[in-house]
Tab-separated table of C-alpha atoms in Angstrom:
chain	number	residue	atom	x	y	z
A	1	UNK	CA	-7.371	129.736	-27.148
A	2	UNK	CA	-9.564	131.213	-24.443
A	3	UNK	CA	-9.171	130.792	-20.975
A	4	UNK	CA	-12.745	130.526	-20.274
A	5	UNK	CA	-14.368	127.734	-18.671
A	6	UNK	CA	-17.668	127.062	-20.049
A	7	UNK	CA	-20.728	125.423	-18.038
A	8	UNK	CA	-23.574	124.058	-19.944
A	9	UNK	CA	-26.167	124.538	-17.037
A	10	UNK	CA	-27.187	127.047	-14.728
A	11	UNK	CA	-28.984	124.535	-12.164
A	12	UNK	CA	-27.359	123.142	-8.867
A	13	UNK	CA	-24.746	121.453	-10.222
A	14	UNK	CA	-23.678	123.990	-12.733
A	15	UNK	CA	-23.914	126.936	-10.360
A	16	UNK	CA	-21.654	125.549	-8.146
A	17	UNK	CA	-18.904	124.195	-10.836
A	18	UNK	CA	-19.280	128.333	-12.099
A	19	UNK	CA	-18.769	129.360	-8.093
A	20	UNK	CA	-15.948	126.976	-7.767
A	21	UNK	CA	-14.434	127.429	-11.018
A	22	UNK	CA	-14.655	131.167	-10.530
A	23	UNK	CA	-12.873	130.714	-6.845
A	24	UNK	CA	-10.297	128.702	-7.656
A	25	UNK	CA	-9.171	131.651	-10.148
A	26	UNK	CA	-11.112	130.596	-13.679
A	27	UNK	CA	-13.283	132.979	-15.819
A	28	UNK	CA	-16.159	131.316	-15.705
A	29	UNK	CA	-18.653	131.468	-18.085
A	30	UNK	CA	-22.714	129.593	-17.954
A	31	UNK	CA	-24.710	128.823	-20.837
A	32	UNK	CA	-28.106	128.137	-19.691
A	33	UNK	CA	-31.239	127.529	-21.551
A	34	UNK	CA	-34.019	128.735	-19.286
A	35	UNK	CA	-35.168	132.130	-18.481
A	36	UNK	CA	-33.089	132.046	-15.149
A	37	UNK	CA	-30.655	129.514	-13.196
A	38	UNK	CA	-31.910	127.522	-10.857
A	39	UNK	CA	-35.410	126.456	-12.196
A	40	UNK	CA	-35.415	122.973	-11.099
A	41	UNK	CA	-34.552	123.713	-7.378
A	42	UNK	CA	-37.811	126.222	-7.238
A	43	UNK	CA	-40.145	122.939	-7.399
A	44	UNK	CA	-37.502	120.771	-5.139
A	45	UNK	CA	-38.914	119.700	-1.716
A	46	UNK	CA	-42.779	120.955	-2.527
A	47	UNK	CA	-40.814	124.310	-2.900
A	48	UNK	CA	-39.017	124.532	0.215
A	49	UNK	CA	-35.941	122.742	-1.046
A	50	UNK	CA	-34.520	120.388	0.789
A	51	UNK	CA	-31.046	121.274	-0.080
A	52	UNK	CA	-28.695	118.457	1.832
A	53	UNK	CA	-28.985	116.040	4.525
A	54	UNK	CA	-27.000	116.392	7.245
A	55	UNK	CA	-26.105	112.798	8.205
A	56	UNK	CA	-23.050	111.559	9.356
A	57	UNK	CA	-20.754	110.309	5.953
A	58	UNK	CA	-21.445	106.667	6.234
A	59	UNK	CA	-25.313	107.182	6.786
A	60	UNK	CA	-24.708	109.655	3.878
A	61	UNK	CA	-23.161	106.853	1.618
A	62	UNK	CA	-25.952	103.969	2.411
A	63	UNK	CA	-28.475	106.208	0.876
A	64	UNK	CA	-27.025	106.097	-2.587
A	65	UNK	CA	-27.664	102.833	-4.050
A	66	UNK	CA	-25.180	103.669	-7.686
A	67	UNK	CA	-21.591	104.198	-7.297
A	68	UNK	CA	-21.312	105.547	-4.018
A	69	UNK	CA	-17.809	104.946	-4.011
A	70	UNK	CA	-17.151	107.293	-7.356
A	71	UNK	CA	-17.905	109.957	-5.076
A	72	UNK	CA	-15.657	109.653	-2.292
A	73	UNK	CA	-13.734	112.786	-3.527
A	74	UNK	CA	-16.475	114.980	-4.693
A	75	UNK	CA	-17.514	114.901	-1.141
A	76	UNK	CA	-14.699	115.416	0.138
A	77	UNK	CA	-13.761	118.420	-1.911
A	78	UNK	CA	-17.226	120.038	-0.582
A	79	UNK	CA	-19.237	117.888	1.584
A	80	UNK	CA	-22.986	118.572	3.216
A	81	UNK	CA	-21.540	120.416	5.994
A	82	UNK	CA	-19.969	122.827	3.789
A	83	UNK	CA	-23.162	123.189	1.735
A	84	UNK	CA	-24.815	124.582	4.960
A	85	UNK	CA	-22.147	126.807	5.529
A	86	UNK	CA	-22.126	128.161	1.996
A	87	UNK	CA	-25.328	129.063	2.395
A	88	UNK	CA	-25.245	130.431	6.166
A	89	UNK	CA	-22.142	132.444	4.982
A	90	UNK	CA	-24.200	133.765	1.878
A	91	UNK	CA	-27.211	135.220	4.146
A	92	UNK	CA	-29.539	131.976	4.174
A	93	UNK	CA	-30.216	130.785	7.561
A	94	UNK	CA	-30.334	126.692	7.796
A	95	UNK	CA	-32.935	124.226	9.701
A	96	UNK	CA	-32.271	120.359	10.432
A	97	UNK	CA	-35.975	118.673	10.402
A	98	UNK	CA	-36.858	114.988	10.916
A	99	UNK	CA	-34.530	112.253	8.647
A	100	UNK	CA	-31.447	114.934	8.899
A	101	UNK	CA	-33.384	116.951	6.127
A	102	UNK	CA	-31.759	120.364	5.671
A	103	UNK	CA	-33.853	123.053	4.294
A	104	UNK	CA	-33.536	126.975	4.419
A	105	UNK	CA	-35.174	128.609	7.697
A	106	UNK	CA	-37.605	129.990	5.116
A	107	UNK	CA	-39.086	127.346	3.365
A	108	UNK	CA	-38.219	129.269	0.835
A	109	UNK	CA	-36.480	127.654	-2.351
A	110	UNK	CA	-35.848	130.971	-3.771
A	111	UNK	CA	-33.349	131.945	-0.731
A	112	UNK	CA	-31.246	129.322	-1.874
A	113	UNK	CA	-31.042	130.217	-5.332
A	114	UNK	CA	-30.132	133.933	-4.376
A	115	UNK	CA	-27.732	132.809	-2.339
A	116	UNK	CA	-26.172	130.791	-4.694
A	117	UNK	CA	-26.153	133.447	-7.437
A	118	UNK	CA	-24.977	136.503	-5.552
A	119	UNK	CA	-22.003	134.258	-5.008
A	120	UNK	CA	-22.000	133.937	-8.652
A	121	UNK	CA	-21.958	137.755	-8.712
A	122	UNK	CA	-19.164	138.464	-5.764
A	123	UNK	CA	-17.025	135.953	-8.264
A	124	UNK	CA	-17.647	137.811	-11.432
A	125	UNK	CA	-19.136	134.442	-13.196
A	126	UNK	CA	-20.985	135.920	-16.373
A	127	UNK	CA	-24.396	134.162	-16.826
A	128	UNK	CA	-25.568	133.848	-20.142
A	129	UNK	CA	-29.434	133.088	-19.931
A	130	UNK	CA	-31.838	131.871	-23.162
A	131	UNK	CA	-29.069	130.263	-24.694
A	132	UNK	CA	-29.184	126.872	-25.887
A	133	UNK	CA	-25.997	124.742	-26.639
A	134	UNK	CA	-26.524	122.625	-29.763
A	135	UNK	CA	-22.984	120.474	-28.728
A	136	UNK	CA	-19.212	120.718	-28.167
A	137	UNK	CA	-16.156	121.924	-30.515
A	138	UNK	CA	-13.595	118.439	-30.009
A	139	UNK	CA	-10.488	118.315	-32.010
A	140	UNK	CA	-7.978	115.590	-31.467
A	141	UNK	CA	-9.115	114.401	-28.169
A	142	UNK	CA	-9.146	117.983	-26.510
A	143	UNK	CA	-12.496	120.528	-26.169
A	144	UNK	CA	-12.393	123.208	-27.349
A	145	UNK	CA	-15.889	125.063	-26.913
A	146	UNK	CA	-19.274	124.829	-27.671
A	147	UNK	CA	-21.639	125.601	-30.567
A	148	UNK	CA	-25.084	127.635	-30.057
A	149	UNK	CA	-27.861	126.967	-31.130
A	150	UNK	CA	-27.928	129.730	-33.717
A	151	UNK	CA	-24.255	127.634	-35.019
A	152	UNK	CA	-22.277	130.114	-33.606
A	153	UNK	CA	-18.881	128.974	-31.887
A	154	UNK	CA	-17.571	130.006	-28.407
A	155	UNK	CA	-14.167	128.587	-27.719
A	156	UNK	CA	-12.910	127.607	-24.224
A	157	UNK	CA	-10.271	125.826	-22.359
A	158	UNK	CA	-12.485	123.864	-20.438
A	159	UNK	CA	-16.440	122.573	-20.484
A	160	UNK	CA	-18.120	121.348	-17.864
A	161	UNK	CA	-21.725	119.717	-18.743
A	162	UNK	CA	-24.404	120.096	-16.112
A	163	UNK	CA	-27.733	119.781	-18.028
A	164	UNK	CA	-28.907	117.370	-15.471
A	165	UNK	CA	-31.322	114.288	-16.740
A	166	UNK	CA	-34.663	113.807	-17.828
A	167	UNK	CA	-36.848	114.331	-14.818
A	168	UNK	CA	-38.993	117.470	-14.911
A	169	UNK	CA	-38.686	118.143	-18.618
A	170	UNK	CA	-40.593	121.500	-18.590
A	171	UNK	CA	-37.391	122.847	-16.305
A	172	UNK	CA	-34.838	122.066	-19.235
A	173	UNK	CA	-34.064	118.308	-18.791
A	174	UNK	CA	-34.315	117.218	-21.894
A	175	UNK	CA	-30.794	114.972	-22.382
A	176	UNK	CA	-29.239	116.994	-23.747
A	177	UNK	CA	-25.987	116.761	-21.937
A	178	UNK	CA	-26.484	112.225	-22.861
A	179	UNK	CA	-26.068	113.460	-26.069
A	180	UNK	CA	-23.443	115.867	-26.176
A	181	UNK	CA	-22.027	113.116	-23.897
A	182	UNK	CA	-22.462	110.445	-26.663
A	183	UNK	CA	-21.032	112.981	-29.373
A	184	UNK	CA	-17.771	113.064	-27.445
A	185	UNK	CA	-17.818	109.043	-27.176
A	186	UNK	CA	-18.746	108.573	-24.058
A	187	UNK	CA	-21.392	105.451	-23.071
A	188	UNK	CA	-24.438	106.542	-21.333
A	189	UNK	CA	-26.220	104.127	-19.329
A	190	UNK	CA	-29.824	103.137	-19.287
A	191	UNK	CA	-32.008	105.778	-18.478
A	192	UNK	CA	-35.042	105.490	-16.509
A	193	UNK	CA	-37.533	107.511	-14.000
A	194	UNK	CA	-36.191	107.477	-10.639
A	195	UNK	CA	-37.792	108.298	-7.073
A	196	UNK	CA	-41.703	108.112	-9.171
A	197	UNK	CA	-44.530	106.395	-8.421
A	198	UNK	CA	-46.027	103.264	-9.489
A	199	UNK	CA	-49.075	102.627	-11.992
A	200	UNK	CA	-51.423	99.588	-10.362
A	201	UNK	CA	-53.967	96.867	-11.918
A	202	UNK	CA	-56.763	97.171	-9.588
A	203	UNK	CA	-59.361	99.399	-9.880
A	204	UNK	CA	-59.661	99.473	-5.716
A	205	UNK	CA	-56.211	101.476	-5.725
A	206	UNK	CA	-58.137	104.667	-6.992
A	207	UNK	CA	-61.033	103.925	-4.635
A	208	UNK	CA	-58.643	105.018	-1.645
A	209	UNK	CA	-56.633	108.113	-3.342
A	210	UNK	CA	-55.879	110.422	-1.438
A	211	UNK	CA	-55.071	108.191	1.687
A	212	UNK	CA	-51.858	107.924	3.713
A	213	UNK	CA	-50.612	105.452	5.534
A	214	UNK	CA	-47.541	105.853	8.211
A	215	UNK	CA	-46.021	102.893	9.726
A	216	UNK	CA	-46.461	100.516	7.399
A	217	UNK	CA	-43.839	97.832	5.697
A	218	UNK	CA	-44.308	97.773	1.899
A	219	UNK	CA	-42.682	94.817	0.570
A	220	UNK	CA	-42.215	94.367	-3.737
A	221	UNK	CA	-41.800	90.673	-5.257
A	222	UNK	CA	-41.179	89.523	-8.525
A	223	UNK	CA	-43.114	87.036	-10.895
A	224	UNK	CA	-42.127	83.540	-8.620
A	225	UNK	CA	-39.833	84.655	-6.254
A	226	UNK	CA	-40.468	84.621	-2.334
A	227	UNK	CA	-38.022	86.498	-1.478
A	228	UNK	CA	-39.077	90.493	-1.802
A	229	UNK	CA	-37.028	92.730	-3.840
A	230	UNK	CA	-37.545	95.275	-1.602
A	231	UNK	CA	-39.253	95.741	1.906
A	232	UNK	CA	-39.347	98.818	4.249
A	233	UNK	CA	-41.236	100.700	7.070
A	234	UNK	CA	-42.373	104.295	6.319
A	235	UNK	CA	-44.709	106.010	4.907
A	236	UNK	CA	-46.542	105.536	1.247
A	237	UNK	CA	-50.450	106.942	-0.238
A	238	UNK	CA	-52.928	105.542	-2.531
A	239	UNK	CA	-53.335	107.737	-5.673
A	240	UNK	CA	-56.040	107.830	-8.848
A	241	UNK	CA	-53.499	105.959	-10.554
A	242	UNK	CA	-51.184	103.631	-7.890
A	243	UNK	CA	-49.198	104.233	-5.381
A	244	UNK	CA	-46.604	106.823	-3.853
A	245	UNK	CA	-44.689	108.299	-0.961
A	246	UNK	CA	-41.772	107.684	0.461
A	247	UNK	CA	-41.603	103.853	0.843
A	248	UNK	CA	-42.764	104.128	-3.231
A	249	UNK	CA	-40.409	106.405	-4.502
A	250	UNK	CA	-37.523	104.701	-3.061
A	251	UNK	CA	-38.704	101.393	-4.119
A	252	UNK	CA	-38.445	102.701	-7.102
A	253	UNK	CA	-34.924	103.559	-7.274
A	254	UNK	CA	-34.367	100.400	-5.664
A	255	UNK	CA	-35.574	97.839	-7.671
A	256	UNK	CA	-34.147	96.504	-10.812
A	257	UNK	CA	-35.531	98.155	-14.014
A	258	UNK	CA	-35.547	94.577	-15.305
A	259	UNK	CA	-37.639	93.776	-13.367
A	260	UNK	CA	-40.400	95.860	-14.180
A	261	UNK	CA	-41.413	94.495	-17.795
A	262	UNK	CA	-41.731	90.749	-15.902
A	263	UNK	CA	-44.437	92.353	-13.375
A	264	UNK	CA	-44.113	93.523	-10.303
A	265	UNK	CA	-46.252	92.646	-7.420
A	266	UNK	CA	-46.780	94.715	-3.846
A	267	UNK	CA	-47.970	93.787	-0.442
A	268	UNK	CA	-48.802	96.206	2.470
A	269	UNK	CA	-48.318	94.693	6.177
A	270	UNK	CA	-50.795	97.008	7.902
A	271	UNK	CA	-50.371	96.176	10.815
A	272	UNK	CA	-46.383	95.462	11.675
A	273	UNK	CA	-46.549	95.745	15.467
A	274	UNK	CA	-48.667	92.755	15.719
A	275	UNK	CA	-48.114	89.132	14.468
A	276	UNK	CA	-50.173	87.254	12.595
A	277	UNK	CA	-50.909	84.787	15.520
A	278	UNK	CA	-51.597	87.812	17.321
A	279	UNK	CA	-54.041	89.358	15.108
A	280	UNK	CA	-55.902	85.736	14.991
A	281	UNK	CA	-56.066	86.223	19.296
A	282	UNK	CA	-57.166	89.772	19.368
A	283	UNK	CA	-59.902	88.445	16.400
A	284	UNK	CA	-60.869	85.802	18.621
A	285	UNK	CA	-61.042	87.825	21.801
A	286	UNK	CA	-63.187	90.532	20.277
A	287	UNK	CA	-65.392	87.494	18.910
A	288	UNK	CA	-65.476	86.166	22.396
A	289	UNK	CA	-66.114	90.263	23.740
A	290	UNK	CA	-68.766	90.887	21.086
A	291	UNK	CA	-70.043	88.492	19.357
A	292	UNK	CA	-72.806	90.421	17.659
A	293	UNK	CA	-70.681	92.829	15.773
A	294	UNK	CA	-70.094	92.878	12.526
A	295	UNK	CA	-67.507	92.657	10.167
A	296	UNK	CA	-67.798	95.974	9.113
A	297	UNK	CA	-67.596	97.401	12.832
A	298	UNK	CA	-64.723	95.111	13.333
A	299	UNK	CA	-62.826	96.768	10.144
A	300	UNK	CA	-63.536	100.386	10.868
A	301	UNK	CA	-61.284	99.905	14.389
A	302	UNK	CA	-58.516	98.085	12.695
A	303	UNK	CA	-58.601	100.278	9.669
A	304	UNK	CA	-58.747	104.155	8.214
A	305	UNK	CA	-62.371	104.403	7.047
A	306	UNK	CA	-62.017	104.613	3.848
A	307	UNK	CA	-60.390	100.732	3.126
A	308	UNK	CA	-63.031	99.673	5.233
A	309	UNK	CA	-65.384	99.243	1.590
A	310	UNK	CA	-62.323	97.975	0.091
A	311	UNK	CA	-61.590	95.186	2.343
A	312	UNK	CA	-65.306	94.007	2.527
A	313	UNK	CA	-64.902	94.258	-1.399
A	314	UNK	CA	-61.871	92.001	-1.780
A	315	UNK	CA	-62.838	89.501	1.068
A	316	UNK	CA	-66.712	88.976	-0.575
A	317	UNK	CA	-68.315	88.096	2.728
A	318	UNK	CA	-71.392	90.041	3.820
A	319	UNK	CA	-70.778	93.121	5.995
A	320	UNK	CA	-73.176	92.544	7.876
A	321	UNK	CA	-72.177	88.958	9.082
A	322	UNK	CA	-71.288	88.988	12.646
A	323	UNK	CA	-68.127	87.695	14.500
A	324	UNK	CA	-69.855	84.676	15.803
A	325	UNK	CA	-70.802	83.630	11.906
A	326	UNK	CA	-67.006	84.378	11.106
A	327	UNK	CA	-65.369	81.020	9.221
A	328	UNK	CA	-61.785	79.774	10.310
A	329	UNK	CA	-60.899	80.309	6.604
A	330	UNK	CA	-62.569	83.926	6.334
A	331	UNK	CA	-60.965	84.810	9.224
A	332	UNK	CA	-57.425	84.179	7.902
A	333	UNK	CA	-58.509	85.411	4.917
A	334	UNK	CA	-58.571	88.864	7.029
A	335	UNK	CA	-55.722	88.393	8.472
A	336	UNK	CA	-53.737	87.687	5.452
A	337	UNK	CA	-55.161	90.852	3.858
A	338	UNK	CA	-54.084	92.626	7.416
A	339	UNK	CA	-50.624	91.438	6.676
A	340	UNK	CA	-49.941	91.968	3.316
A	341	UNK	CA	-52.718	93.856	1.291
A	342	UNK	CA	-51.825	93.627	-2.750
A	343	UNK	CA	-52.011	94.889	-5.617
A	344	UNK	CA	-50.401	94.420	-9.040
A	345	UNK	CA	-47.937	97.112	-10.648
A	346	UNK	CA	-47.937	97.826	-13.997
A	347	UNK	CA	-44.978	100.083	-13.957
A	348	UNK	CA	-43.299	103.404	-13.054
A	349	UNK	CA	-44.866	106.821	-13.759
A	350	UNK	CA	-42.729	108.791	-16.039
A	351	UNK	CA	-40.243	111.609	-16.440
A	352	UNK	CA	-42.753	114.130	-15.907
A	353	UNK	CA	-43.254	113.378	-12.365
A	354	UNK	CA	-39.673	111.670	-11.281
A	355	UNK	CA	-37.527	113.479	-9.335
A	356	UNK	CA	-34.422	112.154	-10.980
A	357	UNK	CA	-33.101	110.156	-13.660
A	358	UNK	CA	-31.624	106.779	-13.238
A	359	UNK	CA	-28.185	105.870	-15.109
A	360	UNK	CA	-25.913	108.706	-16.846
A	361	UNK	CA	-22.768	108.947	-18.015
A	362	UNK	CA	-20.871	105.848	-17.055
A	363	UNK	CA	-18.441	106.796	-14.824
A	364	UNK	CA	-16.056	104.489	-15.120
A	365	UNK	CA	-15.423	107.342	-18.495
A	366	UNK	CA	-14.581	109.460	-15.565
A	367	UNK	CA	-11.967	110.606	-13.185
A	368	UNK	CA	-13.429	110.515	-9.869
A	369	UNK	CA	-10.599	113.133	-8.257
A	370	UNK	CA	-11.592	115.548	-11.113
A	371	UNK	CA	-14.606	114.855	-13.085
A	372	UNK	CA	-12.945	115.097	-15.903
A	373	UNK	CA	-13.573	112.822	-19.004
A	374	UNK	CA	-10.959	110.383	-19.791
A	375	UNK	CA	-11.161	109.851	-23.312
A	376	UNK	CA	-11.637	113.993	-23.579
A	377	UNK	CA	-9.050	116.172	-22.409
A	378	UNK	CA	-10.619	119.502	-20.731
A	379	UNK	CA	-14.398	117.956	-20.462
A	380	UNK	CA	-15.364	117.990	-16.902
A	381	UNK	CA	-19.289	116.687	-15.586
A	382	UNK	CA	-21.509	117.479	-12.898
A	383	UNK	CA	-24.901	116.323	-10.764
A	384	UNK	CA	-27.484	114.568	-13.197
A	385	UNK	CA	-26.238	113.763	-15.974
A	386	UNK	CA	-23.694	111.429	-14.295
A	387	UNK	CA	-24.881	107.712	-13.474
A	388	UNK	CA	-24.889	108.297	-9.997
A	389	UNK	CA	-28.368	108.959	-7.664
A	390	UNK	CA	-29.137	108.481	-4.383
A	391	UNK	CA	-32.994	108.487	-1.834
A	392	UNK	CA	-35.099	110.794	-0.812
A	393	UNK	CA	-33.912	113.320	1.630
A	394	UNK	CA	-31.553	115.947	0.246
A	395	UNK	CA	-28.821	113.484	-1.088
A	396	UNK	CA	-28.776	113.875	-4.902
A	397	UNK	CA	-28.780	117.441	-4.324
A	398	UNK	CA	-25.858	117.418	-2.420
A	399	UNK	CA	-24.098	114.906	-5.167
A	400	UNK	CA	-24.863	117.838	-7.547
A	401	UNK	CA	-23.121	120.291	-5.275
A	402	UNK	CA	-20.075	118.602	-4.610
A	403	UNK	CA	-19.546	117.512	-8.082
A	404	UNK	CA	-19.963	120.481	-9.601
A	405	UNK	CA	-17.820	121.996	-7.046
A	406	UNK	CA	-14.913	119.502	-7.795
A	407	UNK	CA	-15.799	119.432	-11.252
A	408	UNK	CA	-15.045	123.558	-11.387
A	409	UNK	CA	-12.511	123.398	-9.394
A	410	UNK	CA	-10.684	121.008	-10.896
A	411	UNK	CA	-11.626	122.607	-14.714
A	412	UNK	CA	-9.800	126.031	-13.336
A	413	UNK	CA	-6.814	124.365	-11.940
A	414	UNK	CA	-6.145	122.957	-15.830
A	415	UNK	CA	-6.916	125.945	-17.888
A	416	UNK	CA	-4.825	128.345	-14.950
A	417	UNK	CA	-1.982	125.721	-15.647
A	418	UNK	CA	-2.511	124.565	-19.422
C-alpha cells in the first residue's frame, strides 16, 4: 500500500489539508478537477477575498448557526489568527476592515492563492490539475484510493474529500464529494442554497432595483405566526428579481428551509430610530408647519427618491393631496408602511448565485478531533462538503481552513503510524 495521502480538491479546504498533511510529514498528493486550485476563492469577497474574520472565539462561534460545537477542535488545531499569520509568513500582507473582515492588503484574491500554493511547493505537495475523481477504492471498511475518471486506480493510505458543495457550480461544485460520501455510507443532509437572495411577488420590488438601504431592520414571518423568524438591523437592496444584501443573505441561512414551501413573508422598518407614535407627531407637526404640502413632498424627505412612486402606488391616495386633506386612517396607513414595508417571497435564488451550501455530510459520521469518518477507516473531510456553515464575513472560509488543516494533519499522523 502507498503512503500517499490523497485530496480530492484543490480549493481552500483541500489546499490546506495538502499543506498540513505535507507538514506534519505525509506525501501528499491533490486531485483537482479545474484548470488550477483555488478557483472558487478568485470570485470570494467581489474578488478581494475576505479570507477570515478576526473576532474574538465566542463572537466567532455565534456566527455559525450549524454545529458550531463540531468544530471546537478544528479551530483549535488552526484558528483565524493563525490563518493571518500563514499568510503574513507566506509574503501576503493582512488588513482588518469594518465587522472584523480580514482581507489581503491587496484586494487581491490571487495573493492569497499564491500564497497558499507556494506553501504547497516549499512542502513538495504534487498537484495534479484536470483530473476528475469518479469515487473511492473501499475494501472492508478501510480506503484505499480513488478511481479517475478515465477508471484508472490510484491507491493511498489516506483520502481526504474537499470538493466543497453546490454553490458556484461553474467553479467545480457539483456534489460530487455527497456522493462519493453516500458511496462510502455516509448520510448527507438536506442540501439547499445558503447566504442567496430571495425571489418576491410584487412587481414594485423590481421598480426599486438597484437601491440600498443601510440601517434598516428586516424582519421575516411565516404563514400565521406573529412572532418573526428572523429580524435584524443592517443593510439589504432591492433587485429585478427580490431582495439581497447582507440582512438577506443571512436571513437566508437563518431561516428554516421548511419554511420556505409554506410562504414566507418580509417587512422593512424604515425608519427604526423613530417610533411609531413618533412618526404620527412629526406627521402631525409638519401638517401643523405646512399644511399645503403634499404627500408626495412629504415622502421625498422621509424617503430615497426612488420609493417615493412606490409608496404613493401602494397607499392609492392622490399625490397631490395635501397634509391638511390627510385622513386619520391614511395617515396610519403611512406610517404602517414606514414601519414595516412588505412584500411576499416566493423563495431562495439558487446554487448559481449562493455562496454556500446548506447541510453536508452529517457529522455526527465524523470525528470531530480528526475528521475522520467513523464508519471508514482512513477517510478524512474538509470545508463544504461537511454540514457545517456559518454568516457572512469570512467565517466559512476559515471553517474550510481549519478543517482541512486538522483533517491533513490528522490523515498524516495515521498513514506515518499505520
Amino acid at each position: 500500500m502507498k503512503k500517499d495521502i490523497i485530496i480530492i480538491g484543490g480549493g481552500a479546504a483541500g489546499m490546506m489539508a495538502a499543506y498540513s498533511a505535507a507538514l506534519a510529514g505525509g506525501t501528499a498528493v491533490i486531485f483537482e478537477k479545474n484548470e488550477k486550485l483555488g478557483k472558487k476563492l478568485y470570485i470570494t469577497g467581489k474578488g478581494r477575498c475576505n479570507f477570515t474574520n478576526a473576532s474574538d472565539m465566542r463572537d466567532f462561534m455565534d456566527n455559525i448557526p450549524r454545529n458550531p460545537r463540531f468544530l471546537y477542535s478544528a479551530f483549535s488545531a488552526f484558528s483565524n489568527s493563525d490563518m493571518i499569520s500563514f499568510l503574513e509568513e507566506n509574503g501576503t500582507k493582512v488588513k482588518i476592515e469594518r465587522g472584523k473582515r480580514a482581507f489581503p492588503l491587496s484586494d487581491k484574491a490571487s495573493d492569497v492563492t499564491k500564497a497558499i500554493t507556494h506553501s504547497l511547493q516549499k512542502q513538495g505537495v504534487s498537484v495534479n490539475l484536470n483530473e476528475n475523481v469518479r469515487g473511492l477504492l473501499i475494501e472492508d471498511g478501510k480506503v484505499l484510493g480513488i478511481v479517475k475518471e478515465n477508471g484508472e486506480r490510484v491507491l493511498s493510505s489516506a483520502v481526504i474529500i474537499a470538493t466543497g458543495g453546490l454553490s458556484y457550480p461553474l467553479t467545480g461544485s457539483t456534489g460530487d464529494g455527497h456522493s462519493f460520501s453516500k458511496n462510502a455510507g455516509h448520510h448527507v443532509t438536506a442540501l439547499s442554497p445558503a447566504l442567496v437572495s430571495f425571489n418576491c411577488r410584487e412587481s414594485y420590488i423590481s421598480e426599486m432595483q438597484g437601491l440600498s438601504l443601510k440601517n434598516v431592520r428586516l424582519s421575516i414571518f411565516s404563514n400565521g405566526v406573529k412572532k418573526p423568524e428572523f429580524s435584524e438591523i443592517g443593510e439589504m437592496s432591492f433587485t429585478h428579481f427580490g431582495v439581497s444584501g447582507p440582512l438577506v443573505l443571512s436571513a437566508s441561512s437563518l431561516v428554516s428551509d421548511e419554511l420556505f414551501k409554506d410562504g414566507l413573508f418580509g417587512g422593512i422598518d424604515l425608519k427604526i430610530a423613530l417610533t411609531r407614535d413618533e412618526l404620527k407627531d412629526k406627521i402631525i407637526r409638519e401638517t401643523k408647519n405646512s399644511p399645503k404640502k403634499n404627500i408626495r413632498t412629504l415622502l421625498s424627505d422621509l424617503l430615497p427618491r426612488s420609493m417615493v412612486p412606490v409608496f404613493i402606488q401602494i397607499l392609492s391616495f392622490p399625490e397631490d393631496r395635501v397634509l391638511s386633506e390627510l385622513k386619520k386612517e391614511e395617515r396610519d396607513r403611512l406610517i404602517d408602511l414606514l414601519k414595516a414595508f412588505p412584500f411576499t417571497i416566493t423563495g431562495k435564488r439558487g446554487y448559481n448565485e449562493a455562496v454556500i451550501t446548506r447541510g453536508g455530510v452529517d457529522v455526527s459520521e465524523i470525528d470531530p478531533k480528526t475528521m475522520e469518518s467513523k464508519l471508514v477507516k482512513g477517510l478524512y473531510f474538509a470545508g463544504e462538503v461537511i454540514d457545517c456553515d456559518a454568516l457572512t464575513g469570512g467565517f466559512n472560509l476559515q471553517i474550510a481552513w481549519s478543517t482541512g488543516y486538522l483533517a491533513g494533519k490528522s490523515a498524516a499522523f495515521y498513514v506515518t503510524s499505520d
